[in-house]
Amino acid sequence: MTSSMPEISDQTRPNQAGETGGADGLRSNALGTSDLVFIVVSAAAPLMLMVGIAPLAIMVGGIGAPSAYAFAGIALAIFAVGFTTMSRHIAGAGAFYSYIAVGLGRTAGVVSALVALVSYNALQIGVYGLAGVTIQGTFLEVFGINQPWWVYALSCVAIVWYVGFRSVAFGAKFLAVLLTAETALLLILAVAILVQGGGSEGLGVESFAPDHMFVPPMTVVLPVAFAAFMGFEATVIYRSETRNPRRTIPRATYIGVAVLAGTYAFVVWSIIQAFGAGGAVDAATKHGVEMFFVAGESYLGGWFTTAMHLLMATSVVASLVAFHNTITRYSLAIADEGLLPAALAKVHPRTRAPYVAGLAQTALAVVIVSGFALAQADPYTQFMIWVNTPGVFGILLLQVAAAISVIAYFRRRTTGEGAWRTVVAPVIAAALMLVAMVLSARNISFLTGTTGLVNQVLLMTIPATCAVGFGWAVWLRRNHREVFDAITADCDTAGEPETVQ
């Protein structure tokens, strides 16, 4: 159907919620650039990723591991070029779902909606396993208290629900405090290593030499590096709650990617300097996740170990809160389209939070955490890794589709945005994301730590989700045409009249 659509206005559109409510009932003008940066960076849990994953990246990829994080950051910054350009023309808060639906058609949009729900829930709920085992270790080490991991995991579920139920501004401030503390701790260690001149070999830049960057093991590390940025694209989901979104969202997205890439590359490089280029791989192999604790003890003393234990616990909670908020707003946006029960779009009259979606996501988390606890599964190697892995593949697939949708969207319009933003950068981004996805599939045993049937099931989860989504779209088109035709109808766009398939 053909429709002429006006340019987006950054002003709040009136609705029944009152002056403080946006068009979807969420609290408008609540978030600025720094708030969005705190939200998306917190989702990545930098401290947990560095302590838990960086030693493994060094062990497998060698001293060139820092370059993998830098490369992933550059690739995602290129992806953000087209992604944020499209954000200036799409008013919907459905992010990947809205962009893909408008760019590639409603059927693709329905498929992406289901993939997004499955992927973000997988990424968030899997982290409850990590939260359980991390906080269990912290309470045992610091307080001498030992309880089963699932006690701490379910406690986190309650905390996350409460923070998500409060206003989005409260959640942003909560994340700001936790993120500032964990990032400061990482930087304190990195600076201490540099000030003291590193290990016996001194400081060096061998990590960024071509013979360490372009080696076969780096193809195994790259998927891990890309996974470390999961959630950065959530800036667009908060469009309705953001001040001046046309400027704030692109700015926050670029800053978020830069902060993550800079922090990851710098911290991994510095930890290599702590043991020396010749000894870092052996140290990572010997100490594993204790590598940062050993370095901290050596360069800063015992207080650092206690502080790291405590902040690792808060880091994982911050990640859970950030992803919970992303999921609830995705659910609201999709429910507004009629693709989910209307109740999920309800916004609390006082906090302006999508509280029904929050309760639904919390209930799902309780069921899955309880299921893995009853099965006596390992909270890290089975619960977290097995549940998270499909989410990684799903987000990579959505990024590829989103990049292609940028090209398709602007090909039909004359906007003056330029070829770099609308063609070149999206093509490069789609190719890089596709390479990351293929490498992730080829090296899935490295990601999961297992082989055989488990990996096959994990690899098939997202394709199966796409098949269900396609069937869902066909069913809607045949049986609820009014719902299908209304998809993305509220995504006001700028530029020339468009034809939506």
Coordinates of C-alpha atoms in Angstrom, one line a residue:
M1 CA 0.0 0.0 0.0
T2 CA 1.2 3.5 -0.7
S3 CA 1.2 6.2 2.0
S4 CA 2.8 9.6 2.3
M5 CA 4.3 10.0 5.8
P6 CA 5.4 13.2 7.5
E7 CA 8.8 13.8 9.0
I8 CA 9.3 12.7 12.6
S9 CA 8.8 15.3 15.3
D10 CA 11.0 15.0 18.5
Q11 CA 8.2 16.5 20.5
T12 CA 6.0 14.2 22.7
R13 CA 2.8 13.3 21.0
P14 CA -0.3 13.7 23.1
N15 CA -2.0 10.6 24.5
Q16 CA -4.3 9.5 27.2
A17 CA -1.5 9.0 29.7
G18 CA -1.2 12.7 30.2
E19 CA 1.6 15.3 29.9
T20 CA 4.4 13.1 31.1
G21 CA 3.5 10.2 28.9
G22 CA 4.8 9.6 25.3
A23 CA 2.7 8.2 22.6
D24 CA 3.1 4.7 24.0
G25 CA 2.5 5.8 27.6
L26 CA 6.2 5.7 28.6
R27 CA 7.7 8.6 30.4
S28 CA 8.9 11.1 27.8
N29 CA 12.0 13.2 28.0
A30 CA 13.4 11.1 30.9
L31 CA 16.7 10.1 29.4
G32 CA 19.7 12.0 28.1
T33 CA 22.8 10.9 26.3
S34 CA 24.7 9.8 29.4
D35 CA 21.7 7.8 30.6
L36 CA 21.5 5.8 27.4
V37 CA 25.2 5.2 27.5
F38 CA 25.0 3.8 31.0
I39 CA 22.1 1.6 30.0
V40 CA 23.8 0.0 26.9
V41 CA 27.3 -0.3 28.5
S42 CA 25.9 -1.9 31.6
A43 CA 24.2 -4.6 29.5
A44 CA 27.6 -5.7 28.4
A45 CA 28.9 -6.1 32.1
P46 CA 32.4 -5.0 31.3
L47 CA 34.0 -6.2 34.6
M48 CA 32.4 -9.7 34.3
L49 CA 33.5 -10.0 30.6
M50 CA 37.0 -9.0 31.3
V51 CA 37.5 -11.2 34.4
G52 CA 35.5 -14.2 33.0
I53 CA 36.2 -14.1 29.3
A54 CA 39.4 -12.1 28.6
P55 CA 41.8 -14.8 30.0
L56 CA 40.2 -17.3 27.7
A57 CA 40.6 -15.0 24.7
I58 CA 44.3 -14.5 25.6
M59 CA 44.8 -18.3 26.1
V60 CA 43.3 -19.1 22.6
G61 CA 44.1 -15.9 20.6
G62 CA 47.5 -15.1 22.2
I63 CA 48.7 -11.6 22.9
G64 CA 46.8 -10.3 19.9
A65 CA 43.5 -10.7 21.7
P66 CA 43.2 -6.9 22.4
S67 CA 43.0 -6.3 18.6
A68 CA 39.9 -8.6 18.3
Y69 CA 38.0 -6.3 20.6
A70 CA 39.2 -3.2 18.7
F71 CA 38.2 -4.8 15.4
A72 CA 34.7 -5.7 16.7
G73 CA 34.3 -2.1 18.0
I74 CA 35.2 -0.7 14.6
A75 CA 32.9 -3.1 12.8
L76 CA 30.0 -2.2 15.1
A77 CA 30.7 1.5 14.7
I78 CA 30.3 1.0 11.0
F79 CA 27.1 -0.8 11.6
A80 CA 25.9 2.0 13.7
V81 CA 26.3 4.5 10.8
G82 CA 23.4 3.1 8.9
F83 CA 21.5 2.0 12.0
T84 CA 21.5 5.5 13.6
T85 CA 20.8 7.2 10.3
M86 CA 17.6 5.1 10.0
S87 CA 16.7 6.1 13.6
R88 CA 16.2 9.6 12.4
H89 CA 13.5 8.4 10.0
I90 CA 11.8 5.7 12.0
A91 CA 9.6 6.8 14.9
G92 CA 8.8 3.4 16.3
A93 CA 10.6 2.1 19.4
G94 CA 10.8 -1.5 18.1
A95 CA 14.4 -1.2 17.0
F96 CA 15.4 -4.2 14.9
Y97 CA 11.8 -5.2 14.5
S98 CA 10.6 -1.8 13.2
Y99 CA 13.6 -1.2 11.0
I100 CA 13.5 -4.6 9.3
A101 CA 9.7 -4.4 8.9
V102 CA 9.9 -1.0 7.2
G103 CA 12.9 -1.9 5.1
L104 CA 12.3 -5.5 4.1
G105 CA 8.5 -5.9 4.6
R106 CA 6.0 -7.0 7.2
T107 CA 6.8 -10.7 6.9
A108 CA 10.4 -10.1 7.7
G109 CA 9.3 -7.8 10.5
V110 CA 7.2 -10.5 12.2
V111 CA 10.1 -13.0 11.9
S112 CA 12.5 -10.4 13.4
A113 CA 10.1 -9.7 16.2
L114 CA 10.1 -13.3 17.3
V115 CA 13.8 -13.6 16.9
A116 CA 14.4 -10.5 19.0
L117 CA 12.2 -11.7 21.8
V118 CA 13.9 -15.1 21.9
S119 CA 17.4 -13.7 21.6
Y120 CA 17.1 -11.0 24.2
N121 CA 15.4 -13.3 26.6
A122 CA 18.1 -15.9 26.0
L123 CA 20.9 -13.3 26.7
Q124 CA 19.2 -12.0 29.8
I125 CA 18.0 -15.2 31.4
G126 CA 21.2 -17.1 30.8
V127 CA 23.0 -14.5 32.8
Y128 CA 21.1 -15.5 35.9
G129 CA 23.3 -18.6 36.0
L130 CA 26.3 -16.4 35.9
A131 CA 24.8 -14.2 38.6
G132 CA 24.1 -17.2 40.8
V133 CA 27.6 -18.6 40.7
T134 CA 29.3 -15.2 40.9
I135 CA 27.4 -14.0 43.9
Q136 CA 27.7 -17.4 45.6
G137 CA 31.5 -17.0 45.2
T138 CA 31.4 -13.4 46.5
F139 CA 29.4 -14.2 49.6
L140 CA 31.6 -17.2 50.4
E141 CA 34.9 -15.3 49.8
V142 CA 33.9 -12.0 51.5
F143 CA 31.3 -13.0 54.1
G144 CA 31.8 -16.7 54.6
I145 CA 28.2 -17.4 53.7
N146 CA 27.5 -20.4 51.4
Q147 CA 24.1 -20.9 49.8
P148 CA 23.1 -22.8 46.6
W149 CA 23.6 -20.7 43.4
W150 CA 19.9 -20.7 42.6
V151 CA 19.1 -18.8 45.9
Y152 CA 21.2 -15.9 44.7
A153 CA 19.9 -16.2 41.1
L154 CA 16.2 -16.0 42.2
S155 CA 17.1 -13.1 44.5
C156 CA 18.5 -11.3 41.5
V157 CA 15.3 -12.0 39.6
A158 CA 13.4 -10.1 42.4
I159 CA 15.9 -7.2 42.4
V160 CA 15.8 -6.9 38.6
W161 CA 12.0 -6.9 38.6
Y162 CA 11.9 -4.1 41.2
V163 CA 14.4 -1.9 39.4
G164 CA 12.6 -2.5 36.1
F165 CA 9.2 -1.6 37.8
R166 CA 10.6 1.7 39.0
S167 CA 10.9 4.6 36.5
V168 CA 13.3 4.4 33.7
A169 CA 15.2 7.4 35.2
F170 CA 15.6 5.5 38.4
G171 CA 17.0 2.5 36.5
A172 CA 19.4 4.7 34.6
K173 CA 20.8 6.2 37.8
F174 CA 21.0 2.7 39.4
L175 CA 23.1 1.5 36.4
A176 CA 25.2 4.6 36.4
V177 CA 26.4 4.0 39.9
L178 CA 27.2 0.3 39.3
L179 CA 28.8 0.9 35.9
T180 CA 31.0 3.7 37.2
A181 CA 32.3 1.6 40.1
E182 CA 33.1 -1.5 38.0
T183 CA 34.7 0.5 35.2
A184 CA 36.8 2.5 37.7
L185 CA 38.1 -0.7 39.2
L186 CA 39.2 -2.0 35.8
L187 CA 40.9 1.3 35.0
I188 CA 42.6 1.5 38.4
L189 CA 44.2 -1.9 37.8
A190 CA 45.2 -1.0 34.2
V191 CA 46.8 2.3 35.3
A192 CA 48.6 0.6 38.2
I193 CA 50.1 -1.9 35.8
L194 CA 51.2 1.0 33.4
V195 CA 52.6 3.2 36.2
Q196 CA 54.7 0.3 37.6
G197 CA 56.0 -0.5 34.1
G198 CA 54.3 -3.8 33.6
G199 CA 56.1 -7.1 34.2
S200 CA 59.7 -8.1 33.8
E201 CA 59.6 -7.5 30.1
G202 CA 58.3 -3.9 30.5
L203 CA 55.6 -2.3 28.3
G204 CA 55.2 -3.1 24.7
V205 CA 52.8 -2.9 21.7
E206 CA 53.3 -6.4 20.4
S207 CA 49.6 -7.1 20.8
F208 CA 48.9 -4.9 17.8
A209 CA 51.6 -6.2 15.5
P210 CA 50.3 -7.9 12.3
D211 CA 52.0 -11.2 13.1
H212 CA 49.9 -11.4 16.3
M213 CA 46.7 -9.9 14.9
F214 CA 46.3 -11.9 11.7
V215 CA 46.7 -15.5 12.9
P216 CA 44.2 -18.4 12.7
P217 CA 43.4 -18.5 16.4
M218 CA 42.0 -15.0 16.1
T219 CA 39.0 -16.3 14.1
V220 CA 38.0 -18.2 17.2
V221 CA 38.4 -15.1 19.4
L222 CA 36.5 -12.7 17.1
P223 CA 33.0 -14.1 17.9
V224 CA 33.7 -13.7 21.6
A225 CA 34.7 -10.1 21.0
F226 CA 31.5 -9.4 19.0
A227 CA 29.5 -11.0 21.8
A228 CA 31.0 -8.6 24.3
F229 CA 29.1 -5.7 22.7
M230 CA 25.6 -7.4 22.8
G231 CA 23.0 -4.8 23.8
F232 CA 24.7 -1.7 22.4
E233 CA 21.9 -1.3 19.8
A234 CA 19.3 -0.9 22.6
T235 CA 19.6 2.9 22.4
V236 CA 16.8 3.1 19.8
I237 CA 14.4 1.1 22.0
Y238 CA 14.3 4.0 24.4
R239 CA 13.3 6.5 21.7
S240 CA 9.9 7.4 23.4
E241 CA 11.7 8.1 26.7
T242 CA 14.6 10.1 25.3
R243 CA 15.1 13.8 25.0
N244 CA 15.7 14.9 21.4
P245 CA 16.1 11.3 20.1
R246 CA 17.3 12.4 16.6
R247 CA 20.5 13.6 18.2
T248 CA 20.7 11.7 21.5
I249 CA 20.3 8.2 20.1
P250 CA 23.1 8.4 17.5
R251 CA 25.4 10.2 20.0
A252 CA 24.8 7.6 22.7
T253 CA 25.2 4.7 20.3
Y254 CA 28.6 5.9 19.1
I255 CA 29.8 6.7 22.6
G256 CA 28.6 3.3 23.9
V257 CA 30.5 1.4 21.2
A258 CA 33.6 3.6 21.7
V259 CA 33.6 3.2 25.5
L260 CA 33.2 -0.6 25.3
A261 CA 35.8 -1.0 22.5
G262 CA 38.3 1.3 24.3
T263 CA 37.8 -0.3 27.7
Y264 CA 38.1 -3.8 26.4
A265 CA 41.1 -3.3 24.2
F266 CA 43.0 -1.2 26.8
V267 CA 42.2 -3.5 29.8
V268 CA 43.1 -6.7 27.9
W269 CA 46.3 -5.1 26.6
S270 CA 47.2 -3.9 30.1
I271 CA 46.7 -7.3 31.7
I272 CA 49.0 -8.8 29.1
Q273 CA 51.6 -6.2 30.2
A274 CA 51.2 -7.3 33.8
F275 CA 52.6 -10.7 32.9
G276 CA 54.7 -9.7 29.8
A277 CA 54.2 -10.6 26.2
G278 CA 56.1 -13.8 26.7
G279 CA 54.3 -14.9 29.8
A280 CA 50.7 -13.7 29.3
V281 CA 49.4 -16.8 27.5
D282 CA 51.0 -19.2 30.1
A283 CA 49.4 -17.0 32.9
A284 CA 46.0 -17.2 31.3
T285 CA 46.3 -20.9 30.9
K286 CA 47.5 -21.4 34.5
H287 CA 45.2 -19.0 36.3
G288 CA 42.1 -18.8 34.0
V289 CA 39.5 -16.5 35.6
E290 CA 41.9 -15.9 38.5
M291 CA 44.2 -14.0 36.1
F292 CA 42.9 -10.6 37.1
F293 CA 42.9 -11.4 40.8
V294 CA 46.5 -12.5 40.6
A295 CA 47.4 -9.3 38.8
G296 CA 45.4 -7.2 41.2
E297 CA 47.0 -8.8 44.2
S298 CA 50.4 -8.2 42.8
Y299 CA 50.0 -4.6 41.7
L300 CA 47.5 -3.2 44.2
G301 CA 47.2 -5.6 47.2
G302 CA 44.6 -7.6 48.9
W303 CA 41.9 -4.9 49.0
F304 CA 41.6 -5.2 45.3
T305 CA 40.5 -8.8 45.5
T306 CA 37.7 -8.0 47.9
A307 CA 36.6 -5.0 45.8
M308 CA 36.6 -7.1 42.6
H309 CA 34.5 -9.9 44.2
L310 CA 31.9 -7.3 45.3
L311 CA 31.8 -5.4 42.0
M312 CA 31.6 -8.5 39.9
A313 CA 28.4 -9.3 41.7
T314 CA 27.0 -5.8 41.0
S315 CA 28.2 -5.9 37.4
V316 CA 26.1 -8.9 36.6
V317 CA 23.1 -7.4 38.3
A318 CA 23.5 -4.2 36.2
S319 CA 23.6 -6.3 33.1
L320 CA 20.4 -8.2 34.0
V321 CA 18.6 -4.9 34.7
A322 CA 19.7 -3.4 31.4
F323 CA 18.6 -6.4 29.4
H324 CA 15.3 -6.7 31.4
N325 CA 14.4 -3.1 30.4
T326 CA 15.3 -3.8 26.8
I327 CA 13.0 -6.9 26.7
T328 CA 10.1 -5.1 28.4
R329 CA 10.2 -2.3 25.9
Y330 CA 10.5 -4.6 23.0
S331 CA 7.5 -6.5 24.3
L332 CA 5.5 -3.3 24.6
A333 CA 6.4 -2.2 21.1
I334 CA 5.4 -5.5 19.6
A335 CA 2.2 -5.7 21.7
D336 CA 1.3 -2.3 20.4
E337 CA 1.4 -3.7 16.9
G338 CA -1.1 -6.4 17.9
L339 CA 1.5 -9.3 17.6
L340 CA 1.4 -10.0 21.4
P341 CA -1.4 -9.8 23.9
A342 CA -2.5 -6.2 24.5
A343 CA -1.9 -6.5 28.2
L344 CA 1.8 -6.5 27.6
A345 CA 1.6 -3.0 26.3
K346 CA 0.1 -1.7 29.6
V347 CA 2.2 1.0 31.3
H348 CA 2.0 1.7 35.0
P349 CA 0.2 5.0 35.7
R350 CA 2.8 6.1 38.3
T351 CA 6.2 4.7 37.2
R352 CA 5.4 4.7 33.4
A353 CA 7.1 1.3 33.2
P354 CA 5.7 -1.5 31.1
Y355 CA 4.9 -3.4 34.2
V356 CA 2.9 -6.3 32.8
A357 CA 5.7 -7.1 30.3
G358 CA 8.1 -6.9 33.3
L359 CA 6.0 -9.4 35.3
A360 CA 5.8 -11.7 32.3
Q361 CA 9.6 -11.6 31.7
T362 CA 10.2 -12.1 35.4
A363 CA 7.9 -15.1 35.5
L364 CA 9.7 -16.6 32.5
A365 CA 13.0 -16.1 34.3
V366 CA 11.8 -17.8 37.5
V367 CA 10.6 -20.8 35.5
I368 CA 13.8 -21.3 33.6
V369 CA 16.1 -20.7 36.6
S370 CA 14.0 -23.2 38.6
G371 CA 14.1 -25.7 35.8
F372 CA 17.9 -25.7 35.6
A373 CA 18.2 -25.7 39.4
L374 CA 15.9 -28.8 39.6
A375 CA 17.9 -30.5 36.9
Q376 CA 21.1 -29.8 38.9
A377 CA 22.7 -28.2 35.9
D378 CA 26.0 -26.4 36.2
P379 CA 25.0 -22.7 36.4
Y380 CA 27.9 -21.5 34.2
T381 CA 28.9 -24.2 31.7
Q382 CA 25.3 -25.4 31.1
F383 CA 22.8 -22.8 32.2
M384 CA 24.5 -19.6 31.1
I385 CA 26.4 -20.9 28.1
W386 CA 23.6 -23.1 26.6
V387 CA 20.9 -20.4 27.1
N388 CA 23.1 -17.5 26.0
T389 CA 24.5 -19.0 22.8
P390 CA 21.3 -18.9 20.7
G391 CA 20.9 -15.3 21.8
V392 CA 24.3 -14.4 20.3
F393 CA 23.4 -16.0 17.0
G394 CA 20.0 -14.3 17.0
I395 CA 21.4 -10.8 17.6
L396 CA 24.0 -11.3 14.9
L397 CA 21.3 -12.3 12.4
L398 CA 19.2 -9.3 13.3
Q399 CA 22.2 -7.0 12.8
V400 CA 22.7 -8.5 9.3
A401 CA 19.1 -8.0 8.5
A402 CA 19.0 -4.5 9.9
A403 CA 22.0 -3.5 7.8
I404 CA 20.3 -4.8 4.7
S405 CA 17.1 -3.1 5.6
V406 CA 18.9 0.2 5.7
I407 CA 20.0 -0.2 2.1
A408 CA 16.5 -1.3 1.0
Y409 CA 14.8 1.6 2.9
F410 CA 16.9 4.4 1.5
R411 CA 17.0 2.9 -2.0
R412 CA 13.3 3.8 -2.2
R413 CA 13.7 7.4 -0.9
T414 CA 15.5 10.6 -1.7
T415 CA 16.7 11.9 1.7
G416 CA 20.1 13.5 1.1
E417 CA 21.7 11.3 3.7
G418 CA 24.6 10.3 1.4
A419 CA 25.9 7.0 0.0
W420 CA 28.2 6.3 2.9
R421 CA 25.4 6.3 5.4
T422 CA 22.8 4.5 3.3
V423 CA 24.8 2.1 1.1
V424 CA 28.5 1.7 1.8
A425 CA 28.6 1.5 5.6
P426 CA 25.5 -0.9 5.7
V427 CA 27.1 -3.2 3.0
I428 CA 30.3 -3.4 5.0
A429 CA 28.5 -3.9 8.2
A430 CA 26.3 -6.7 6.8
A431 CA 29.4 -8.5 5.5
L432 CA 31.3 -8.2 8.8
M433 CA 28.3 -9.3 10.9
L434 CA 27.8 -12.3 8.5
V435 CA 31.5 -13.2 8.9
A436 CA 31.1 -13.0 12.7
M437 CA 28.0 -15.2 12.6
V438 CA 29.7 -17.8 10.4
L439 CA 32.8 -17.8 12.6
S440 CA 30.6 -18.2 15.6
A441 CA 28.9 -21.3 14.1
R442 CA 32.2 -22.9 13.0
N443 CA 33.7 -22.4 16.5
I444 CA 30.6 -23.1 18.5
S445 CA 32.4 -25.8 20.5
F446 CA 34.7 -23.1 21.8
L447 CA 31.7 -21.0 22.8
T448 CA 29.8 -23.8 24.5
G449 CA 32.6 -26.1 25.8
T450 CA 30.8 -29.2 24.5
T451 CA 30.2 -31.1 21.3
G452 CA 27.5 -33.2 19.6
L453 CA 23.8 -32.9 20.0
V454 CA 23.8 -29.9 22.4
N455 CA 25.6 -27.8 19.8
Q456 CA 23.3 -29.0 17.0
V457 CA 20.3 -28.0 19.1
L458 CA 21.8 -24.6 19.9
L459 CA 22.7 -24.0 16.2
M460 CA 19.1 -24.8 15.1
T461 CA 17.3 -22.7 17.7
I462 CA 17.4 -19.4 15.7
P463 CA 16.6 -21.0 12.3
A464 CA 13.7 -22.8 14.0
T465 CA 12.6 -19.5 15.5
C466 CA 12.7 -17.9 12.0
A467 CA 10.6 -20.8 10.6
V468 CA 8.0 -20.3 13.4
G469 CA 8.0 -16.5 12.8
F470 CA 7.5 -17.0 9.1
G471 CA 4.5 -19.3 9.8
W472 CA 3.2 -16.8 12.2
A473 CA 3.4 -14.1 9.6
V474 CA 1.6 -16.2 7.0
W475 CA -1.2 -17.1 9.5
L476 CA -1.6 -13.4 10.4
R477 CA -1.8 -12.4 6.7
R478 CA -4.5 -15.0 6.0
N479 CA -6.5 -14.8 9.2
H480 CA -5.9 -11.4 10.7
R481 CA -5.2 -9.2 7.8
E482 CA -6.0 -6.0 9.7
V483 CA -3.3 -6.8 12.2
F484 CA -0.8 -7.7 9.5
D485 CA -1.5 -4.5 7.5
A486 CA -1.2 -2.4 10.6
I487 CA 2.4 -3.5 11.3
T488 CA 4.7 -0.4 11.3
A489 CA 1.8 1.9 10.5
D490 CA 2.9 4.2 13.3
C491 CA 6.5 4.3 12.2
D492 CA 6.3 7.8 10.8
T493 CA 9.1 8.3 8.2
A494 CA 10.8 11.2 6.6
G495 CA 11.4 11.7 2.9
E496 CA 9.5 10.7 -0.1
P497 CA 6.3 8.6 -0.1
E498 CA 7.0 4.9 0.4
T499 CA 5.6 1.6 -0.6
V500 CA 5.5 -0.9 2.2
Q501 CA 5.2 -4.5 1.2

